[in-house]
Amino acid sequence: MEEGPYKYIRDGNGKVSRVIRIGTRKSQLARIQTDSVAEKLKELYPDIHLEIVAMSTTGDKILDTALSKIGEKSLFTKELENALDRNEVDLVVHSLKDLPTALPPGFTIGAVLKRESPYDAVVLHPKNVGKTLDVLPENSVVGTSSLRRAAQLKKRFPHLHFKDIRGNLNTRLKKLDEKEDFAAIILAAAGLRRMGWENRISQILEPGDCMYAVGQGALAVEVRARDTDILEMVSVLHDHDTVLRCIAERAFLRHLEGGCSVPVAVHTEVKDGQLYLTGAVYSLDGSDSLKDTMQTMNHTHLEEVDEQVQRVGVTAHKISGEVQDRAERLGVDLANLLLSKGAKEILTVARQLNDAR
């Protein structure tokens, strides 16, 4: 039964409870990720009724164009946000790296879950099994849809050619395996693991070879900012360290004004109560780059509760506001450091060259 914007259900004993509707993309990986969040919520709140609503997004439909060329920030999220806005769903599960650093008004990230591996992985064509990028033959073609990956890997592995490959995980693996176009493709390790395809990972790219994308490996739950009960419900899913790392990463990217169409990469870790952020910007061919590391002193157990609403789209009331502020400041400070060394110029040229491709 519908009651105002919400949907309710009556069980056999006449007890009425609200149905929580979760929006997701239709791809197999999106479904797996959404199901994993639904299971966690079910464990924490055994009485709730969950309903999963799957929908196609623009990013799923435009498969013949490189992501960086489409230029739309919210490629995989817009349709889901529209459904959230129209009260057709109550929360949406995303890969955090798909979410722009500034969300549309009225939305917030209510939970950032514990991060899977944020690294990139090499998946080889069956004929190259057992090899690494280092030893692939001269001029081998490697597929990646990411400017960030291509820029770093061109510099690191100059003997290889990098070419766009689009489609969801299933499609990309099919293109790799069934044709001779690619010697290898680069994918996020987290997605492969969630799909149960860990055995296809031939090599994990360490930060020295390829730093990862902002938010990579973390799942985010997006909700209506005014929906305080849902916000409260999902907030228990927040992972303390992942939240701080991702706030710093997102603040760094936002301050650089980077998006899908420029090569920006990060690496973060929390060690002995301190947050370390390494960030870099690259020219498209990787020949020009700026990279630096900064750290913040984090006194992890500040007890005061956070009053401020959002930081780079994230709402985390249960984590100390001061600690979150420091993480955000760290991102901005590192961005300013790179900007002072000429990051703006590198990114502007990268953007122009990419638009002209």
mmCIF file of C-alpha atoms in Angstrom:
data_model
loop_
_atom_site.group_PDB
_atom_site.id
_atom_site.type_symbol
_atom_site.label_atom_id
_atom_site.label_comp_id
_atom_site.label_asym_id
_atom_site.label_seq_id
_atom_site.Cartn_x
_atom_site.Cartn_y
_atom_site.Cartn_z
ATOM 1 C CA MET A 1 0.000 0.000 0.000
ATOM 2 C CA GLU A 2 1.196 3.529 -0.794
ATOM 3 C CA GLU A 3 0.951 6.188 1.884
ATOM 4 C CA GLY A 4 2.234 9.584 0.703
ATOM 5 C CA PRO A 5 5.712 9.104 -0.771
ATOM 6 C CA TYR A 6 6.365 5.859 1.079
ATOM 7 C CA LYS A 7 5.322 2.277 0.549
ATOM 8 C CA TYR A 8 4.155 0.043 3.387
ATOM 9 C CA ILE A 9 3.446 -3.651 3.746
ATOM 10 C CA ARG A 10 1.139 -5.513 6.136
ATOM 11 C CA ASP A 11 2.233 -8.931 7.312
ATOM 12 C CA GLY A 12 0.023 -11.874 8.265
ATOM 13 C CA ASN A 13 -0.396 -10.551 11.804
ATOM 14 C CA GLY A 14 -1.632 -7.204 10.608
ATOM 15 C CA LYS A 15 1.657 -5.489 11.492
ATOM 16 C CA VAL A 16 2.453 -2.638 9.105
ATOM 17 C CA SER A 17 6.047 -1.834 8.192
ATOM 18 C CA ARG A 18 7.671 0.436 5.665
ATOM 19 C CA VAL A 19 9.174 -1.059 2.525
ATOM 20 C CA ILE A 20 12.642 0.282 1.799
ATOM 21 C CA ARG A 21 13.219 0.393 -1.943
ATOM 22 C CA ILE A 22 16.815 0.214 -3.171
ATOM 23 C CA GLY A 23 17.666 1.471 -6.656
ATOM 24 C CA THR A 24 20.440 -0.132 -8.706
ATOM 25 C CA ARG A 25 21.854 -0.286 -12.215
ATOM 26 C CA LYS A 26 20.954 -3.444 -14.116
ATOM 27 C CA SER A 27 24.482 -4.743 -14.675
ATOM 28 C CA GLN A 28 25.432 -7.945 -12.889
ATOM 29 C CA LEU A 29 28.120 -6.183 -10.837
ATOM 30 C CA ALA A 30 25.706 -3.424 -9.762
ATOM 31 C CA ARG A 31 23.202 -6.087 -8.672
ATOM 32 C CA ILE A 32 25.849 -7.973 -6.684
ATOM 33 C CA GLN A 33 26.952 -4.743 -4.978
ATOM 34 C CA THR A 34 23.380 -3.766 -4.174
ATOM 35 C CA ASP A 35 22.560 -7.228 -2.838
ATOM 36 C CA SER A 36 25.592 -7.069 -0.548
ATOM 37 C CA VAL A 37 24.341 -3.782 0.958
ATOM 38 C CA ALA A 38 20.805 -5.172 1.261
ATOM 39 C CA GLU A 39 22.160 -8.205 3.142
ATOM 40 C CA LYS A 40 24.056 -5.992 5.578
ATOM 41 C CA LEU A 41 20.924 -3.935 6.237
ATOM 42 C CA LYS A 42 18.892 -7.112 6.745
ATOM 43 C CA GLU A 43 21.405 -8.370 9.334
ATOM 44 C CA LEU A 44 21.274 -5.075 11.214
ATOM 45 C CA TYR A 45 17.505 -4.574 10.902
ATOM 46 C CA PRO A 46 15.853 -8.009 10.618
ATOM 47 C CA ASP A 47 12.336 -6.505 10.541
ATOM 48 C CA ILE A 48 12.713 -4.273 7.522
ATOM 49 C CA HIS A 49 11.286 -5.143 4.125
ATOM 50 C CA LEU A 50 13.616 -4.456 1.233
ATOM 51 C CA GLU A 51 12.711 -4.261 -2.427
ATOM 52 C CA ILE A 52 15.310 -3.914 -5.180
ATOM 53 C CA VAL A 53 14.458 -1.770 -8.219
ATOM 54 C CA ALA A 54 16.800 -2.179 -11.205
ATOM 55 C CA MET A 55 17.098 0.395 -13.994
ATOM 56 C CA SER A 56 19.268 1.208 -17.011
ATOM 57 C CA THR A 57 21.377 4.377 -17.027
ATOM 58 C CA THR A 58 22.781 6.520 -19.844
ATOM 59 C CA GLY A 59 26.245 5.087 -19.219
ATOM 60 C CA ASP A 60 24.887 1.575 -19.700
ATOM 61 C CA LYS A 61 23.245 2.559 -22.994
ATOM 62 C CA ILE A 62 26.020 4.539 -24.709
ATOM 63 C CA LEU A 63 28.528 1.785 -25.334
ATOM 64 C CA ASP A 64 30.330 2.992 -28.438
ATOM 65 C CA THR A 65 31.918 6.142 -27.020
ATOM 66 C CA ALA A 66 34.806 6.544 -24.591
ATOM 67 C CA LEU A 67 33.508 7.631 -21.180
ATOM 68 C CA SER A 68 35.824 10.613 -21.060
ATOM 69 C CA LYS A 69 34.407 11.834 -24.389
ATOM 70 C CA ILE A 70 30.770 11.832 -23.322
ATOM 71 C CA GLY A 71 31.624 14.527 -20.809
ATOM 72 C CA GLU A 72 28.598 13.859 -18.618
ATOM 73 C CA LYS A 73 29.589 13.784 -14.945
ATOM 74 C CA SER A 74 26.663 11.733 -13.696
ATOM 75 C CA LEU A 75 26.613 9.164 -16.458
ATOM 76 C CA PHE A 76 25.797 6.150 -14.321
ATOM 77 C CA THR A 77 23.903 7.982 -11.593
ATOM 78 C CA LYS A 78 21.406 10.426 -13.109
ATOM 79 C CA GLU A 79 18.517 8.005 -13.720
ATOM 80 C CA LEU A 80 18.972 6.558 -10.248
ATOM 81 C CA GLU A 81 18.943 10.028 -8.697
ATOM 82 C CA ASN A 82 15.804 10.923 -10.654
ATOM 83 C CA ALA A 83 14.080 7.875 -9.167
ATOM 84 C CA LEU A 84 15.292 8.922 -5.703
ATOM 85 C CA ASP A 85 13.978 12.427 -6.313
ATOM 86 C CA ARG A 86 10.562 11.126 -7.382
ATOM 87 C CA ASN A 87 10.355 8.906 -4.287
ATOM 88 C CA GLU A 88 10.328 5.782 -6.436
ATOM 89 C CA VAL A 89 13.280 4.456 -4.427
ATOM 90 C CA ASP A 90 14.600 5.333 -0.952
ATOM 91 C CA LEU A 91 18.290 4.660 -1.386
ATOM 92 C CA VAL A 92 20.681 3.927 -4.200
ATOM 93 C CA VAL A 93 23.872 1.883 -4.140
ATOM 94 C CA HIS A 94 26.759 3.171 -6.283
ATOM 95 C CA SER A 95 30.426 2.566 -6.813
ATOM 96 C CA LEU A 96 31.717 5.682 -5.065
ATOM 97 C CA LYS A 97 34.042 6.454 -7.971
ATOM 98 C CA ASP A 98 30.984 6.957 -10.227
ATOM 99 C CA LEU A 99 29.602 9.710 -7.980
ATOM 100 C CA PRO A 100 30.573 13.303 -8.858
ATOM 101 C CA THR A 101 32.300 15.233 -6.050
ATOM 102 C CA ALA A 102 29.361 17.660 -5.911
ATOM 103 C CA LEU A 103 25.967 15.960 -5.679
ATOM 104 C CA PRO A 104 22.754 17.614 -6.881
ATOM 105 C CA PRO A 105 20.935 19.576 -4.154
ATOM 106 C CA GLY A 106 18.780 17.388 -1.920
ATOM 107 C CA PHE A 107 20.993 14.292 -2.107
ATOM 108 C CA THR A 108 23.762 13.032 0.132
ATOM 109 C CA ILE A 109 26.000 9.999 0.575
ATOM 110 C CA GLY A 110 24.653 8.447 3.773
ATOM 111 C CA ALA A 111 27.126 5.578 3.936
ATOM 112 C CA VAL A 112 30.569 4.729 2.593
ATOM 113 C CA LEU A 113 31.218 1.044 3.208
ATOM 114 C CA LYS A 114 34.529 -0.611 4.031
ATOM 115 C CA ARG A 115 36.709 -0.414 0.977
ATOM 116 C CA GLU A 116 37.553 -3.455 -1.130
ATOM 117 C CA SER A 117 40.981 -3.391 -2.804
ATOM 118 C CA PRO A 118 41.223 0.031 -4.526
ATOM 119 C CA TYR A 119 43.888 -1.170 -6.965
ATOM 120 C CA ASP A 120 43.712 -1.834 -10.682
ATOM 121 C CA ALA A 121 44.209 -5.326 -12.043
ATOM 122 C CA VAL A 122 45.603 -6.727 -15.273
ATOM 123 C CA VAL A 123 43.489 -9.387 -16.984
ATOM 124 C CA LEU A 124 45.301 -11.195 -19.784
ATOM 125 C CA HIS A 125 44.090 -12.735 -23.022
ATOM 126 C CA PRO A 126 44.215 -16.538 -22.476
ATOM 127 C CA LYS A 127 47.193 -16.830 -24.846
ATOM 128 C CA ASN A 128 49.278 -14.542 -22.591
ATOM 129 C CA VAL A 129 48.519 -16.320 -19.363
ATOM 130 C CA GLY A 130 51.301 -16.121 -16.798
ATOM 131 C CA LYS A 131 52.793 -12.925 -18.233
ATOM 132 C CA THR A 132 52.925 -9.425 -16.736
ATOM 133 C CA LEU A 133 52.701 -6.072 -18.542
ATOM 134 C CA ASP A 134 56.504 -5.858 -18.430
ATOM 135 C CA VAL A 135 56.991 -8.906 -20.614
ATOM 136 C CA LEU A 136 54.105 -8.552 -23.088
ATOM 137 C CA PRO A 137 55.483 -8.335 -26.650
ATOM 138 C CA GLU A 138 56.321 -4.920 -28.133
ATOM 139 C CA ASN A 139 53.216 -3.018 -29.406
ATOM 140 C CA SER A 140 50.760 -5.312 -27.623
ATOM 141 C CA VAL A 141 47.356 -3.600 -27.328
ATOM 142 C CA VAL A 142 45.974 -3.087 -23.818
ATOM 143 C CA GLY A 143 42.337 -2.070 -23.322
ATOM 144 C CA THR A 144 41.239 0.537 -20.785
ATOM 145 C CA SER A 145 38.452 3.101 -20.781
ATOM 146 C CA SER A 146 40.233 5.292 -18.245
ATOM 147 C CA LEU A 147 42.464 8.253 -19.091
ATOM 148 C CA ARG A 148 43.982 7.950 -15.610
ATOM 149 C CA ARG A 149 45.110 4.374 -16.203
ATOM 150 C CA ALA A 150 46.298 5.030 -19.749
ATOM 151 C CA ALA A 151 48.356 8.106 -18.785
ATOM 152 C CA GLN A 152 50.215 6.295 -16.004
ATOM 153 C CA LEU A 153 50.714 3.041 -17.884
ATOM 154 C CA LYS A 154 51.925 4.666 -21.138
ATOM 155 C CA LYS A 155 54.717 6.276 -19.170
ATOM 156 C CA ARG A 156 55.504 3.150 -17.163
ATOM 157 C CA PHE A 157 55.206 0.633 -20.065
ATOM 158 C CA PRO A 158 56.203 2.559 -23.225
ATOM 159 C CA HIS A 159 56.388 -0.640 -25.296
ATOM 160 C CA LEU A 160 52.601 -1.130 -25.073
ATOM 161 C CA HIS A 161 49.677 0.471 -26.952
ATOM 162 C CA PHE A 162 46.593 1.574 -25.029
ATOM 163 C CA LYS A 163 43.164 1.550 -26.612
ATOM 164 C CA ASP A 164 39.626 2.337 -25.403
ATOM 165 C CA ILE A 165 37.387 -0.535 -24.387
ATOM 166 C CA ARG A 166 33.827 0.038 -23.195
ATOM 167 C CA GLY A 167 31.000 -2.029 -21.765
ATOM 168 C CA ASN A 168 30.310 -3.615 -18.397
ATOM 169 C CA LEU A 169 32.674 -6.199 -16.918
ATOM 170 C CA ASN A 170 31.028 -9.123 -18.672
ATOM 171 C CA THR A 171 31.213 -7.372 -22.067
ATOM 172 C CA ARG A 172 34.845 -6.372 -21.641
ATOM 173 C CA LEU A 173 35.975 -9.847 -20.665
ATOM 174 C CA LYS A 174 34.105 -11.248 -23.651
ATOM 175 C CA LYS A 175 35.791 -8.748 -25.994
ATOM 176 C CA LEU A 176 39.162 -9.747 -24.550
ATOM 177 C CA ASP A 177 38.672 -13.514 -24.641
ATOM 178 C CA GLU A 178 36.781 -14.016 -27.888
ATOM 179 C CA LYS A 179 38.753 -11.723 -30.175
ATOM 180 C CA GLU A 180 42.409 -11.063 -30.847
ATOM 181 C CA ASP A 181 42.117 -7.263 -30.475
ATOM 182 C CA PHE A 182 43.591 -7.024 -26.994
ATOM 183 C CA ALA A 183 46.560 -8.682 -25.309
ATOM 184 C CA ALA A 184 45.219 -7.571 -21.916
ATOM 185 C CA ILE A 185 42.719 -5.241 -20.298
ATOM 186 C CA ILE A 186 42.907 -3.202 -17.095
ATOM 187 C CA LEU A 187 39.985 -3.384 -14.674
ATOM 188 C CA ALA A 188 39.340 -2.464 -11.047
ATOM 189 C CA ALA A 189 40.330 -5.379 -8.812
ATOM 190 C CA ALA A 190 37.307 -4.735 -6.558
ATOM 191 C CA GLY A 191 34.774 -5.384 -9.325
ATOM 192 C CA LEU A 192 36.490 -8.607 -10.392
ATOM 193 C CA ARG A 193 36.539 -9.832 -6.788
ATOM 194 C CA ARG A 194 32.892 -8.994 -6.203
ATOM 195 C CA MET A 195 31.996 -10.917 -9.370
ATOM 196 C CA GLY A 196 33.962 -13.917 -8.132
ATOM 197 C CA TRP A 197 36.456 -13.623 -10.986
ATOM 198 C CA GLU A 198 39.553 -13.277 -8.868
ATOM 199 C CA ASN A 199 41.179 -16.124 -10.809
ATOM 200 C CA ARG A 200 41.337 -13.845 -13.870
ATOM 201 C CA ILE A 201 43.591 -11.334 -12.099
ATOM 202 C CA SER A 202 47.123 -11.860 -13.471
ATOM 203 C CA GLN A 203 48.708 -8.864 -11.807
ATOM 204 C CA ILE A 204 47.683 -6.220 -9.286
ATOM 205 C CA LEU A 205 49.103 -2.817 -10.210
ATOM 206 C CA GLU A 206 50.907 -1.343 -7.218
ATOM 207 C CA PRO A 207 50.820 2.440 -6.620
ATOM 208 C CA GLY A 208 54.280 2.700 -8.227
ATOM 209 C CA ASP A 209 52.796 1.440 -11.505
ATOM 210 C CA CYS A 210 49.317 2.912 -11.353
ATOM 211 C CA MET A 211 47.613 4.911 -8.617
ATOM 212 C CA TYR A 212 43.864 4.483 -8.349
ATOM 213 C CA ALA A 213 40.797 6.644 -8.965
ATOM 214 C CA VAL A 214 39.144 8.740 -6.264
ATOM 215 C CA GLY A 215 36.798 6.502 -4.258
ATOM 216 C CA GLN A 216 37.787 3.338 -6.155
ATOM 217 C CA GLY A 217 36.835 0.085 -4.418
ATOM 218 C CA ALA A 218 34.309 1.707 -2.047
ATOM 219 C CA LEU A 219 30.531 1.399 -2.224
ATOM 220 C CA ALA A 220 28.369 4.416 -1.423
ATOM 221 C CA VAL A 221 24.713 4.606 -0.433
ATOM 222 C CA GLU A 222 23.019 7.755 -1.714
ATOM 223 C CA VAL A 223 19.844 8.985 -0.012
ATOM 224 C CA ARG A 224 17.591 12.045 0.095
ATOM 225 C CA ALA A 225 19.269 14.506 2.447
ATOM 226 C CA ARG A 226 15.946 15.358 4.151
ATOM 227 C CA ASP A 227 15.092 11.695 4.803
ATOM 228 C CA THR A 228 16.547 11.631 8.316
ATOM 229 C CA ASP A 229 15.213 8.172 9.254
ATOM 230 C CA ILE A 230 16.796 6.516 6.199
ATOM 231 C CA LEU A 231 19.983 8.533 6.746
ATOM 232 C CA GLU A 232 20.111 7.296 10.332
ATOM 233 C CA MET A 233 19.409 3.724 9.239
ATOM 234 C CA VAL A 234 22.211 3.538 6.657
ATOM 235 C CA SER A 235 24.753 5.508 8.726
ATOM 236 C CA VAL A 236 25.728 2.355 10.634
ATOM 237 C CA LEU A 237 27.235 1.045 7.385
ATOM 238 C CA HIS A 238 29.931 3.773 7.397
ATOM 239 C CA ASP A 239 33.498 2.505 7.726
ATOM 240 C CA HIS A 240 35.545 5.052 9.685
ATOM 241 C CA ASP A 241 38.843 4.878 7.773
ATOM 242 C CA THR A 242 37.212 4.536 4.357
ATOM 243 C CA VAL A 243 35.099 7.640 5.026
ATOM 244 C CA LEU A 244 38.148 9.726 5.939
ATOM 245 C CA ARG A 245 40.221 8.459 3.011
ATOM 246 C CA CYS A 246 37.410 9.111 0.552
ATOM 247 C CA ILE A 247 36.612 12.580 1.932
ATOM 248 C CA ALA A 248 40.282 13.514 1.433
ATOM 249 C CA GLU A 249 40.345 12.003 -2.070
ATOM 250 C CA ARG A 250 37.082 13.659 -3.130
ATOM 251 C CA ALA A 251 38.156 17.043 -1.723
ATOM 252 C CA PHE A 252 41.436 16.769 -3.662
ATOM 253 C CA LEU A 253 39.604 16.012 -6.929
ATOM 254 C CA ARG A 254 36.941 18.660 -6.379
ATOM 255 C CA HIS A 255 39.515 21.356 -5.666
ATOM 256 C CA LEU A 256 41.419 20.416 -8.831
ATOM 257 C CA GLU A 257 38.107 20.491 -10.722
ATOM 258 C CA GLY A 258 38.915 17.087 -12.126
ATOM 259 C CA GLY A 259 36.356 14.604 -13.408
ATOM 260 C CA CYS A 260 36.160 11.654 -15.755
ATOM 261 C CA SER A 261 37.766 13.610 -18.553
ATOM 262 C CA VAL A 262 41.124 14.312 -16.897
ATOM 263 C CA PRO A 263 43.833 11.994 -15.548
ATOM 264 C CA VAL A 264 43.862 12.429 -11.751
ATOM 265 C CA ALA A 265 44.991 9.619 -9.424
ATOM 266 C CA VAL A 266 45.315 9.111 -5.684
ATOM 267 C CA HIS A 267 46.608 6.806 -2.989
ATOM 268 C CA THR A 268 45.590 7.043 0.676
ATOM 269 C CA GLU A 269 46.304 5.210 3.888
ATOM 270 C CA VAL A 270 45.562 5.563 7.570
ATOM 271 C CA LYS A 271 48.601 4.668 9.638
ATOM 272 C CA ASP A 272 49.073 5.242 13.388
ATOM 273 C CA GLY A 273 46.136 7.630 13.529
ATOM 274 C CA GLN A 274 47.434 9.714 10.634
ATOM 275 C CA LEU A 275 45.909 10.060 7.195
ATOM 276 C CA TYR A 276 48.329 10.081 4.254
ATOM 277 C CA LEU A 277 47.209 11.297 0.835
ATOM 278 C CA THR A 278 49.244 11.025 -2.349
ATOM 279 C CA GLY A 279 47.737 12.717 -5.368
ATOM 280 C CA ALA A 280 48.858 13.183 -8.952
ATOM 281 C CA VAL A 281 47.805 14.760 -12.229
ATOM 282 C CA TYR A 282 49.028 13.638 -15.653
ATOM 283 C CA SER A 283 49.138 14.713 -19.253
ATOM 284 C CA LEU A 284 47.268 12.278 -21.535
ATOM 285 C CA ASP A 285 50.436 10.456 -22.554
ATOM 286 C CA GLY A 286 51.831 10.529 -19.011
ATOM 287 C CA SER A 287 54.973 12.406 -20.079
ATOM 288 C CA ASP A 288 54.090 15.365 -17.891
ATOM 289 C CA SER A 289 53.001 14.802 -14.314
ATOM 290 C CA LEU A 290 52.927 16.263 -10.825
ATOM 291 C CA LYS A 291 52.753 14.117 -7.724
ATOM 292 C CA ASP A 292 53.034 14.808 -4.026
ATOM 293 C CA THR A 293 52.144 13.403 -0.607
ATOM 294 C CA MET A 294 50.811 15.108 2.492
ATOM 295 C CA GLN A 295 49.664 13.836 5.842
ATOM 296 C CA THR A 296 47.360 14.970 8.587
ATOM 297 C CA MET A 297 47.626 14.323 12.296
ATOM 298 C CA ASN A 298 44.461 12.466 13.185
ATOM 299 C CA HIS A 299 43.492 11.953 16.793
ATOM 300 C CA THR A 300 41.185 9.145 15.968
ATOM 301 C CA HIS A 301 38.969 9.091 19.013
ATOM 302 C CA LEU A 302 37.517 12.557 19.269
ATOM 303 C CA GLU A 303 34.122 11.994 20.783
ATOM 304 C CA GLU A 304 32.275 15.174 19.829
ATOM 305 C CA VAL A 305 29.440 14.580 17.393
ATOM 306 C CA ASP A 306 29.415 16.206 13.997
ATOM 307 C CA GLU A 307 26.843 18.939 13.442
ATOM 308 C CA GLN A 308 27.727 19.961 9.913
ATOM 309 C CA VAL A 309 25.704 18.391 7.142
ATOM 310 C CA GLN A 310 27.948 17.333 4.272
ATOM 311 C CA ARG A 311 31.564 17.202 3.200
ATOM 312 C CA VAL A 312 32.120 16.594 -0.516
ATOM 313 C CA GLY A 313 28.680 15.002 -0.580
ATOM 314 C CA VAL A 314 29.219 12.742 2.452
ATOM 315 C CA THR A 315 27.124 12.872 5.640
ATOM 316 C CA ALA A 316 28.685 10.974 8.555
ATOM 317 C CA HIS A 317 27.223 12.190 11.848
ATOM 318 C CA LYS A 318 28.766 9.420 13.887
ATOM 319 C CA ILE A 319 32.333 10.302 12.943
ATOM 320 C CA SER A 320 34.009 13.280 14.619
ATOM 321 C CA GLY A 321 33.444 16.460 12.623
ATOM 322 C CA GLU A 322 36.934 17.683 13.424
ATOM 323 C CA VAL A 323 38.525 14.542 12.000
ATOM 324 C CA GLN A 324 36.375 14.835 8.864
ATOM 325 C CA ASP A 325 37.329 18.496 8.504
ATOM 326 C CA ARG A 326 41.001 17.572 8.677
ATOM 327 C CA ALA A 327 40.544 14.950 5.962
ATOM 328 C CA GLU A 328 38.784 17.467 3.725
ATOM 329 C CA ARG A 329 41.433 20.113 4.439
ATOM 330 C CA LEU A 330 44.161 17.614 3.539
ATOM 331 C CA GLY A 331 42.592 17.088 0.106
ATOM 332 C CA VAL A 332 42.288 20.827 -0.516
ATOM 333 C CA ASP A 333 45.849 21.527 0.710
ATOM 334 C CA LEU A 334 47.354 18.860 -1.540
ATOM 335 C CA ALA A 335 45.342 20.151 -4.515
ATOM 336 C CA ASN A 336 46.618 23.680 -3.800
ATOM 337 C CA LEU A 337 50.185 22.388 -3.613
ATOM 338 C CA LEU A 338 49.873 20.748 -7.049
ATOM 339 C CA LEU A 339 48.072 23.807 -8.465
ATOM 340 C CA SER A 340 50.962 25.995 -7.284
ATOM 341 C CA LYS A 341 53.314 23.751 -9.277
ATOM 342 C CA GLY A 342 51.281 24.001 -12.493
ATOM 343 C CA ALA A 343 48.586 21.290 -12.236
ATOM 344 C CA LYS A 344 45.989 23.579 -13.837
ATOM 345 C CA GLU A 345 48.017 23.804 -17.052
ATOM 346 C CA ILE A 346 48.541 20.043 -17.291
ATOM 347 C CA LEU A 347 44.823 19.359 -16.769
ATOM 348 C CA THR A 348 43.686 22.088 -19.171
ATOM 349 C CA VAL A 349 45.855 20.691 -21.967
ATOM 350 C CA ALA A 350 44.695 17.135 -21.161
ATOM 351 C CA ARG A 351 41.072 18.261 -21.326
ATOM 352 C CA GLN A 352 41.535 20.106 -24.618
ATOM 353 C CA LEU A 353 43.412 17.206 -26.230
ATOM 354 C CA ASN A 354 40.802 14.736 -25.055
ATOM 355 C CA ASP A 355 37.960 16.908 -26.419
ATOM 356 C CA ALA A 356 39.763 17.113 -29.762
ATOM 357 C CA ARG A 357 40.277 13.336 -30.082
#
